Amino acid sequence: MCSLHVVLLQYICIVEMWLLCTGQPSCGKTTLVKKALDRILEWQHSEDACLDRKQAPNASHTKIVVSGFYTDEVLDGNRRRIGFDIVGIASGKRGILSRKSGLPSSYPETGQYSVDVASFEDIALAELNVNGATFQIIIIDEIGRMELHSQKFQAAVENLLQHQHILVIGAVTAPIYGHRVPFCDYITDGYELKKHSMLVEVMRIKKSNRETITTDYLDRLEDLLNELKVQGGANKRRRMKS
């Protein structure tokens, strides 16, 4: 490689699966996704530094892009939850996702929360944009009832299923009292039903198994990250093990 005038180091992989967690409200999905994000960012920093050390003079490489969003609880002065914010990972932007009060009565509702679809879309859609990078990791917290008030968000998630150079890590809502969300079923079960071609691995988290699932989820994430190896040359491809 050192004899070449220009060396292009790229991550070029075909991703055959997403890794999601699911569970009832307050079971720890967001906490788990944030831990996964921390692990990914540490790995990204390490891999980028490794590429910088390995590249030859006048070489270039495509670094992995990490984007997406997570949700944060919003508490009042008495530490009571009054809503949720959305936080963009690449942009760092924060906006309103939902509130118990203070939003127009015309806004759609999920339970006791009104959802600010425009504020959500302003951050989420840009974070889910397929930017043409050789490899991209997208965090989604979560594919849930509040977020799915946005048809544009639903379309963006469905679009990600068509891109095998994007690894999606995140959370998906679970049925509540038997009430299912058809789009979430489509995401999680669509591979087996041959409705889409992306294998989606889902781990169910509960308060009783939180520590075990957290370990299993992060170990599985580590396996996936370890599958991403630096490839020299733009035409080399390798399949990830599922």
PDB file of C-alpha atoms in Angstrom:
ATOM      1  CA  MET A   1       0.000   0.000   0.000  1.00  0.00           C
ATOM      2  CA  CYS A   2       2.851   2.384   0.723  1.00  0.00           C
ATOM      3  CA  SER A   3       3.968   2.184  -2.912  1.00  0.00           C
ATOM      4  CA  LEU A   4       0.679   3.658  -4.123  1.00  0.00           C
ATOM      5  CA  HIS A   5       0.425   7.379  -4.671  1.00  0.00           C
ATOM      6  CA  VAL A   6      -3.149   7.465  -3.373  1.00  0.00           C
ATOM      7  CA  VAL A   7      -4.737   4.925  -1.077  1.00  0.00           C
ATOM      8  CA  LEU A   8      -8.455   4.996  -0.340  1.00  0.00           C
ATOM      9  CA  LEU A   9      -9.329   3.314   2.949  1.00  0.00           C
ATOM     10  CA  GLN A  10     -13.041   2.739   3.265  1.00  0.00           C
ATOM     11  CA  TYR A  11     -15.591   0.881   5.293  1.00  0.00           C
ATOM     12  CA  ILE A  12     -17.604  -0.952   2.667  1.00  0.00           C
ATOM     13  CA  CYS A  13     -19.923  -3.513   4.206  1.00  0.00           C
ATOM     14  CA  ILE A  14     -23.267  -5.040   3.499  1.00  0.00           C
ATOM     15  CA  VAL A  15     -25.310  -4.858   6.670  1.00  0.00           C
ATOM     16  CA  GLU A  16     -27.830  -7.640   7.010  1.00  0.00           C
ATOM     17  CA  MET A  17     -29.420  -6.660  10.300  1.00  0.00           C
ATOM     18  CA  TRP A  18     -30.556  -3.955  12.690  1.00  0.00           C
ATOM     19  CA  LEU A  19     -30.192  -4.216  16.463  1.00  0.00           C
ATOM     20  CA  LEU A  20     -33.152  -2.910  18.452  1.00  0.00           C
ATOM     21  CA  CYS A  21     -34.455  -3.187  21.991  1.00  0.00           C
ATOM     22  CA  THR A  22     -38.092  -3.121  23.028  1.00  0.00           C
ATOM     23  CA  GLY A  23     -40.145  -3.038  26.204  1.00  0.00           C
ATOM     24  CA  GLN A  24     -42.805  -1.199  28.151  1.00  0.00           C
ATOM     25  CA  PRO A  25     -42.483   2.511  29.067  1.00  0.00           C
ATOM     26  CA  SER A  26     -39.881   3.246  31.762  1.00  0.00           C
ATOM     27  CA  CYS A  27     -38.202  -0.158  31.346  1.00  0.00           C
ATOM     28  CA  GLY A  28     -34.854   1.398  30.399  1.00  0.00           C
ATOM     29  CA  LYS A  29     -34.841   1.484  26.579  1.00  0.00           C
ATOM     30  CA  THR A  30     -33.446   5.006  26.297  1.00  0.00           C
ATOM     31  CA  THR A  31     -30.793   4.345  28.936  1.00  0.00           C
ATOM     32  CA  LEU A  32     -29.684   1.279  26.997  1.00  0.00           C
ATOM     33  CA  VAL A  33     -29.617   3.157  23.685  1.00  0.00           C
ATOM     34  CA  LYS A  34     -27.509   5.912  25.262  1.00  0.00           C
ATOM     35  CA  LYS A  35     -25.031   3.313  26.532  1.00  0.00           C
ATOM     36  CA  ALA A  36     -24.878   1.860  23.034  1.00  0.00           C
ATOM     37  CA  LEU A  37     -24.277   5.336  21.606  1.00  0.00           C
ATOM     38  CA  ASP A  38     -21.404   5.919  24.033  1.00  0.00           C
ATOM     39  CA  ARG A  39     -19.875   2.609  22.962  1.00  0.00           C
ATOM     40  CA  ILE A  40     -20.260   3.495  19.276  1.00  0.00           C
ATOM     41  CA  LEU A  41     -18.698   6.942  19.690  1.00  0.00           C
ATOM     42  CA  GLU A  42     -15.732   5.468  21.571  1.00  0.00           C
ATOM     43  CA  TRP A  43     -15.297   2.893  18.821  1.00  0.00           C
ATOM     44  CA  GLN A  44     -15.636   5.535  16.097  1.00  0.00           C
ATOM     45  CA  HIS A  45     -12.969   7.713  17.695  1.00  0.00           C
ATOM     46  CA  SER A  46     -10.630   4.742  18.030  1.00  0.00           C
ATOM     47  CA  GLU A  47     -11.159   3.589  14.446  1.00  0.00           C
ATOM     48  CA  ASP A  48     -10.749   7.080  12.995  1.00  0.00           C
ATOM     49  CA  ALA A  49      -7.483   7.508  14.890  1.00  0.00           C
ATOM     50  CA  CYS A  50      -6.329   4.113  13.630  1.00  0.00           C
ATOM     51  CA  LEU A  51      -7.100   5.086  10.041  1.00  0.00           C
ATOM     52  CA  ASP A  52      -5.234   8.361  10.443  1.00  0.00           C
ATOM     53  CA  ARG A  53      -2.145   6.475  11.627  1.00  0.00           C
ATOM     54  CA  LYS A  54      -2.300   3.842   8.894  1.00  0.00           C
ATOM     55  CA  GLN A  55      -2.903   5.965   5.840  1.00  0.00           C
ATOM     56  CA  ALA A  56      -0.024   6.653   3.481  1.00  0.00           C
ATOM     57  CA  PRO A  57       1.048  10.143   2.410  1.00  0.00           C
ATOM     58  CA  ASN A  58      -1.561  11.796   0.183  1.00  0.00           C
ATOM     59  CA  ALA A  59      -4.061   9.077   1.143  1.00  0.00           C
ATOM     60  CA  SER A  60      -7.687   9.678   1.950  1.00  0.00           C
ATOM     61  CA  HIS A  61     -10.269   7.654   3.764  1.00  0.00           C
ATOM     62  CA  THR A  62     -13.976   7.711   4.406  1.00  0.00           C
ATOM     63  CA  LYS A  63     -14.767   7.873   8.077  1.00  0.00           C
ATOM     64  CA  ILE A  64     -17.863   6.292   9.545  1.00  0.00           C
ATOM     65  CA  VAL A  65     -20.710   8.737  10.053  1.00  0.00           C
ATOM     66  CA  VAL A  66     -22.796   8.461  13.244  1.00  0.00           C
ATOM     67  CA  SER A  67     -26.139  10.247  13.380  1.00  0.00           C
ATOM     68  CA  GLY A  68     -29.674   9.798  14.660  1.00  0.00           C
ATOM     69  CA  PHE A  69     -31.486  10.927  17.778  1.00  0.00           C
ATOM     70  CA  TYR A  70     -32.456   9.993  21.304  1.00  0.00           C
ATOM     71  CA  THR A  71     -35.150  11.274  23.645  1.00  0.00           C
ATOM     72  CA  ASP A  72     -34.724  12.943  27.029  1.00  0.00           C
ATOM     73  CA  GLU A  73     -37.232  13.230  29.838  1.00  0.00           C
ATOM     74  CA  VAL A  74     -38.213  16.784  30.752  1.00  0.00           C
ATOM     75  CA  LEU A  75     -38.903  17.249  34.476  1.00  0.00           C
ATOM     76  CA  ASP A  76     -40.514  20.102  36.371  1.00  0.00           C
ATOM     77  CA  GLY A  77     -39.161  21.652  39.564  1.00  0.00           C
ATOM     78  CA  ASN A  78     -40.626  18.815  41.601  1.00  0.00           C
ATOM     79  CA  ARG A  79     -38.877  16.166  39.476  1.00  0.00           C
ATOM     80  CA  ARG A  80     -42.142  15.140  37.836  1.00  0.00           C
ATOM     81  CA  ARG A  81     -42.085  14.255  34.157  1.00  0.00           C
ATOM     82  CA  ILE A  82     -43.824  16.830  31.990  1.00  0.00           C
ATOM     83  CA  GLY A  83     -42.680  15.698  28.561  1.00  0.00           C
ATOM     84  CA  PHE A  84     -39.870  14.601  26.305  1.00  0.00           C
ATOM     85  CA  ASP A  85     -37.271  16.379  24.172  1.00  0.00           C
ATOM     86  CA  ILE A  86     -35.536  15.062  21.062  1.00  0.00           C
ATOM     87  CA  VAL A  87     -31.746  15.429  20.810  1.00  0.00           C
ATOM     88  CA  GLY A  88     -29.945  15.157  17.469  1.00  0.00           C
ATOM     89  CA  ILE A  89     -26.685  13.207  17.643  1.00  0.00           C
ATOM     90  CA  ALA A  90     -24.862  14.752  14.687  1.00  0.00           C
ATOM     91  CA  SER A  91     -26.323  18.243  15.011  1.00  0.00           C
ATOM     92  CA  GLY A  92     -26.479  18.479  18.801  1.00  0.00           C
ATOM     93  CA  LYS A  93     -29.816  20.246  18.398  1.00  0.00           C
ATOM     94  CA  ARG A  94     -32.521  19.834  21.041  1.00  0.00           C
ATOM     95  CA  GLY A  95     -36.232  20.347  20.465  1.00  0.00           C
ATOM     96  CA  ILE A  96     -39.637  19.518  21.858  1.00  0.00           C
ATOM     97  CA  LEU A  97     -41.047  16.070  21.204  1.00  0.00           C
ATOM     98  CA  SER A  98     -44.012  16.149  23.585  1.00  0.00           C
ATOM     99  CA  ARG A  99     -45.498  17.910  26.588  1.00  0.00           C
ATOM    100  CA  LYS A 100     -48.341  17.222  29.006  1.00  0.00           C
ATOM    101  CA  SER A 101     -49.502  20.822  28.707  1.00  0.00           C
ATOM    102  CA  GLY A 102     -48.714  24.056  26.932  1.00  0.00           C
ATOM    103  CA  LEU A 103     -48.953  22.872  23.318  1.00  0.00           C
ATOM    104  CA  PRO A 104     -51.848  23.731  20.976  1.00  0.00           C
ATOM    105  CA  SER A 105     -54.948  21.548  21.356  1.00  0.00           C
ATOM    106  CA  SER A 106     -54.756  20.725  17.642  1.00  0.00           C
ATOM    107  CA  TYR A 107     -51.537  18.734  18.123  1.00  0.00           C
ATOM    108  CA  PRO A 108     -51.824  14.924  18.004  1.00  0.00           C
ATOM    109  CA  GLU A 109     -51.777  13.088  21.303  1.00  0.00           C
ATOM    110  CA  THR A 110     -50.213   9.929  22.675  1.00  0.00           C
ATOM    111  CA  GLY A 111     -51.686   9.154  26.069  1.00  0.00           C
ATOM    112  CA  GLN A 112     -51.451  12.284  28.197  1.00  0.00           C
ATOM    113  CA  TYR A 113     -48.845  13.912  25.944  1.00  0.00           C
ATOM    114  CA  SER A 114     -49.309  16.285  23.014  1.00  0.00           C
ATOM    115  CA  VAL A 115     -46.720  15.765  20.274  1.00  0.00           C
ATOM    116  CA  ASP A 116     -44.981  18.620  18.454  1.00  0.00           C
ATOM    117  CA  VAL A 117     -44.543  16.922  15.085  1.00  0.00           C
ATOM    118  CA  ALA A 118     -42.906  19.912  13.394  1.00  0.00           C
ATOM    119  CA  SER A 119     -40.278  20.267  16.128  1.00  0.00           C
ATOM    120  CA  PHE A 120     -39.587  16.536  16.019  1.00  0.00           C
ATOM    121  CA  GLU A 121     -39.256  16.462  12.231  1.00  0.00           C
ATOM    122  CA  ASP A 122     -36.947  19.484  12.222  1.00  0.00           C
ATOM    123  CA  ILE A 123     -34.314  17.428  14.027  1.00  0.00           C
ATOM    124  CA  ALA A 124     -35.111  13.793  13.256  1.00  0.00           C
ATOM    125  CA  LEU A 125     -35.403  13.899   9.471  1.00  0.00           C
ATOM    126  CA  ALA A 126     -31.984  15.467   8.940  1.00  0.00           C
ATOM    127  CA  GLU A 127     -30.416  12.923  11.309  1.00  0.00           C
ATOM    128  CA  LEU A 128     -31.951  10.015   9.363  1.00  0.00           C
ATOM    129  CA  ASN A 129     -30.826  11.334   6.004  1.00  0.00           C
ATOM    130  CA  VAL A 130     -28.800   8.888   3.921  1.00  0.00           C
ATOM    131  CA  ASN A 131     -25.767  11.039   3.188  1.00  0.00           C
ATOM    132  CA  GLY A 132     -23.958   8.830   0.693  1.00  0.00           C
ATOM    133  CA  ALA A 133     -21.159   7.946   3.108  1.00  0.00           C
ATOM    134  CA  THR A 134     -19.560   4.579   2.531  1.00  0.00           C
ATOM    135  CA  PHE A 135     -20.802   3.448   5.924  1.00  0.00           C
ATOM    136  CA  GLN A 136     -23.224   5.030   8.355  1.00  0.00           C
ATOM    137  CA  ILE A 137     -24.490   4.161  11.840  1.00  0.00           C
ATOM    138  CA  ILE A 138     -27.870   5.612  12.759  1.00  0.00           C
ATOM    139  CA  ILE A 139     -29.337   5.680  16.271  1.00  0.00           C
ATOM    140  CA  ILE A 140     -33.133   5.780  16.620  1.00  0.00           C
ATOM    141  CA  ASP A 141     -34.694   6.215  20.070  1.00  0.00           C
ATOM    142  CA  GLU A 142     -37.326   5.319  19.332  1.00  0.00           C
ATOM    143  CA  ILE A 143     -39.608   3.984  16.624  1.00  0.00           C
ATOM    144  CA  GLY A 144     -42.618   4.633  18.822  1.00  0.00           C
ATOM    145  CA  ARG A 145     -46.132   5.943  19.076  1.00  0.00           C
ATOM    146  CA  MET A 146     -45.171   9.588  19.534  1.00  0.00           C
ATOM    147  CA  GLU A 147     -42.651   9.583  16.710  1.00  0.00           C
ATOM    148  CA  LEU A 148     -45.004   7.815  14.305  1.00  0.00           C
ATOM    149  CA  HIS A 149     -47.404  10.751  14.345  1.00  0.00           C
ATOM    150  CA  SER A 150     -44.952  11.927  11.674  1.00  0.00           C
ATOM    151  CA  GLN A 151     -45.583  10.259   8.323  1.00  0.00           C
ATOM    152  CA  LYS A 152     -42.277  11.694   7.123  1.00  0.00           C
ATOM    153  CA  PHE A 153     -40.451   9.920   9.941  1.00  0.00           C
ATOM    154  CA  GLN A 154     -42.161   6.657   9.065  1.00  0.00           C
ATOM    155  CA  ALA A 155     -41.108   7.070   5.439  1.00  0.00           C
ATOM    156  CA  ALA A 156     -37.524   7.853   6.480  1.00  0.00           C
ATOM    157  CA  VAL A 157     -37.317   4.704   8.626  1.00  0.00           C
ATOM    158  CA  GLU A 158     -38.762   2.607   5.825  1.00  0.00           C
ATOM    159  CA  ASN A 159     -36.193   4.082   3.455  1.00  0.00           C
ATOM    160  CA  LEU A 160     -33.368   2.960   5.751  1.00  0.00           C
ATOM    161  CA  LEU A 161     -34.474  -0.647   5.267  1.00  0.00           C
ATOM    162  CA  GLN A 162     -33.384  -0.349   1.638  1.00  0.00           C
ATOM    163  CA  HIS A 163     -29.799   0.648   2.444  1.00  0.00           C
ATOM    164  CA  GLN A 164     -27.438  -2.169   3.349  1.00  0.00           C
ATOM    165  CA  HIS A 165     -24.542   0.154   4.150  1.00  0.00           C
ATOM    166  CA  ILE A 166     -26.372   1.585   7.168  1.00  0.00           C
ATOM    167  CA  LEU A 167     -26.366  -0.050  10.604  1.00  0.00           C
ATOM    168  CA  VAL A 168     -29.380   0.973  12.699  1.00  0.00           C
ATOM    169  CA  ILE A 169     -29.193   0.732  16.481  1.00  0.00           C
ATOM    170  CA  GLY A 170     -32.093   1.761  18.666  1.00  0.00           C
ATOM    171  CA  ALA A 171     -35.452   1.016  20.224  1.00  0.00           C
ATOM    172  CA  VAL A 172     -38.919   0.102  19.005  1.00  0.00           C
ATOM    173  CA  THR A 173     -42.165   0.339  20.947  1.00  0.00           C
ATOM    174  CA  ALA A 174     -43.786  -2.784  22.365  1.00  0.00           C
ATOM    175  CA  PRO A 175     -47.507  -3.620  22.415  1.00  0.00           C
ATOM    176  CA  ILE A 176     -49.261  -2.023  25.398  1.00  0.00           C
ATOM    177  CA  TYR A 177     -52.230  -3.908  26.854  1.00  0.00           C
ATOM    178  CA  GLY A 178     -52.482  -5.836  23.613  1.00  0.00           C
ATOM    179  CA  HIS A 179     -52.560  -2.714  21.448  1.00  0.00           C
ATOM    180  CA  ARG A 180     -50.041  -3.163  18.646  1.00  0.00           C
ATOM    181  CA  VAL A 181     -48.481  -0.611  16.306  1.00  0.00           C
ATOM    182  CA  PRO A 182     -48.666  -2.028  12.750  1.00  0.00           C
ATOM    183  CA  PHE A 183     -45.600  -0.160  11.502  1.00  0.00           C
ATOM    184  CA  CYS A 184     -43.514  -1.468  14.416  1.00  0.00           C
ATOM    185  CA  ASP A 185     -44.690  -5.001  13.633  1.00  0.00           C
ATOM    186  CA  TYR A 186     -43.669  -4.374  10.021  1.00  0.00           C
ATOM    187  CA  ILE A 187     -40.175  -3.368  11.128  1.00  0.00           C
ATOM    188  CA  THR A 188     -39.628  -6.249  13.550  1.00  0.00           C
ATOM    189  CA  ASP A 189     -41.421  -9.054  11.683  1.00  0.00           C
ATOM    190  CA  GLY A 190     -41.139  -7.948   8.066  1.00  0.00           C
ATOM    191  CA  TYR A 191     -38.030 -10.004   7.313  1.00  0.00           C
ATOM    192  CA  GLU A 192     -39.660 -13.284   8.312  1.00  0.00           C
ATOM    193  CA  LEU A 193     -42.851 -12.315   6.479  1.00  0.00           C
ATOM    194  CA  LYS A 194     -40.764 -11.356   3.415  1.00  0.00           C
ATOM    195  CA  LYS A 195     -42.067  -7.789   3.484  1.00  0.00           C
ATOM    196  CA  HIS A 196     -38.553  -6.352   3.599  1.00  0.00           C
ATOM    197  CA  SER A 197     -35.034  -7.766   3.337  1.00  0.00           C
ATOM    198  CA  MET A 198     -33.445  -6.466   6.544  1.00  0.00           C
ATOM    199  CA  LEU A 199     -33.051  -8.863   9.461  1.00  0.00           C
ATOM    200  CA  VAL A 200     -34.034  -7.037  12.649  1.00  0.00           C
ATOM    201  CA  GLU A 201     -32.794  -8.489  15.931  1.00  0.00           C
ATOM    202  CA  VAL A 202     -34.919  -7.348  18.867  1.00  0.00           C
ATOM    203  CA  MET A 203     -34.048  -7.781  22.545  1.00  0.00           C
ATOM    204  CA  ARG A 204     -36.870  -7.349  25.068  1.00  0.00           C
ATOM    205  CA  ILE A 205     -35.923  -5.418  28.183  1.00  0.00           C
ATOM    206  CA  LYS A 206     -37.839  -5.491  31.478  1.00  0.00           C
ATOM    207  CA  LYS A 207     -37.023  -4.154  34.913  1.00  0.00           C
ATOM    208  CA  SER A 208     -36.415  -7.734  36.037  1.00  0.00           C
ATOM    209  CA  ASN A 209     -33.843  -8.508  33.311  1.00  0.00           C
ATOM    210  CA  ARG A 210     -32.400  -5.046  32.708  1.00  0.00           C
ATOM    211  CA  GLU A 211     -28.827  -5.850  33.709  1.00  0.00           C
ATOM    212  CA  THR A 212     -28.710  -9.087  31.723  1.00  0.00           C
ATOM    213  CA  ILE A 213     -30.230  -7.562  28.581  1.00  0.00           C
ATOM    214  CA  THR A 214     -27.950  -4.536  28.825  1.00  0.00           C
ATOM    215  CA  THR A 215     -24.925  -6.830  28.838  1.00  0.00           C
ATOM    216  CA  ASP A 216     -26.303  -8.982  26.007  1.00  0.00           C
ATOM    217  CA  TYR A 217     -27.238  -5.950  23.899  1.00  0.00           C
ATOM    218  CA  LEU A 218     -23.863  -4.259  24.270  1.00  0.00           C
ATOM    219  CA  ASP A 219     -22.041  -7.531  23.619  1.00  0.00           C
ATOM    220  CA  ARG A 220     -24.058  -7.990  20.419  1.00  0.00           C
ATOM    221  CA  LEU A 221     -23.248  -4.434  19.412  1.00  0.00           C
ATOM    222  CA  GLU A 222     -19.576  -5.137  20.034  1.00  0.00           C
ATOM    223  CA  ASP A 223     -19.807  -8.168  17.756  1.00  0.00           C
ATOM    224  CA  LEU A 224     -21.280  -6.023  14.992  1.00  0.00           C
ATOM    225  CA  LEU A 225     -18.668  -3.306  15.372  1.00  0.00           C
ATOM    226  CA  ASN A 226     -15.898  -5.882  15.286  1.00  0.00           C
ATOM    227  CA  GLU A 227     -17.239  -7.064  11.931  1.00  0.00           C
ATOM    228  CA  LEU A 228     -16.454  -3.687  10.397  1.00  0.00           C
ATOM    229  CA  LYS A 229     -12.919  -3.889   9.092  1.00  0.00           C
ATOM    230  CA  VAL A 230     -10.974  -1.371   7.099  1.00  0.00           C
ATOM    231  CA  GLN A 231     -10.995  -2.310   3.434  1.00  0.00           C
ATOM    232  CA  GLY A 232      -8.493  -0.966   0.932  1.00  0.00           C
ATOM    233  CA  GLY A 233      -9.979   0.005  -2.418  1.00  0.00           C
ATOM    234  CA  ALA A 234     -13.439   1.102  -3.397  1.00  0.00           C
ATOM    235  CA  ASN A 235     -14.594  -2.163  -4.934  1.00  0.00           C
ATOM    236  CA  LYS A 236     -14.035  -4.581  -2.063  1.00  0.00           C
ATOM    237  CA  ARG A 237     -17.130  -5.825  -0.267  1.00  0.00           C
ATOM    238  CA  ARG A 238     -17.647  -8.205   2.608  1.00  0.00           C
ATOM    239  CA  ARG A 239     -20.759  -9.585   4.253  1.00  0.00           C
ATOM    240  CA  MET A 240     -21.383  -9.156   7.946  1.00  0.00           C
ATOM    241  CA  LYS A 241     -22.270 -12.269   9.916  1.00  0.00           C
ATOM    242  CA  SER A 242     -25.806 -12.165  11.279  1.00  0.00           C
TER     243      SER A 242
END
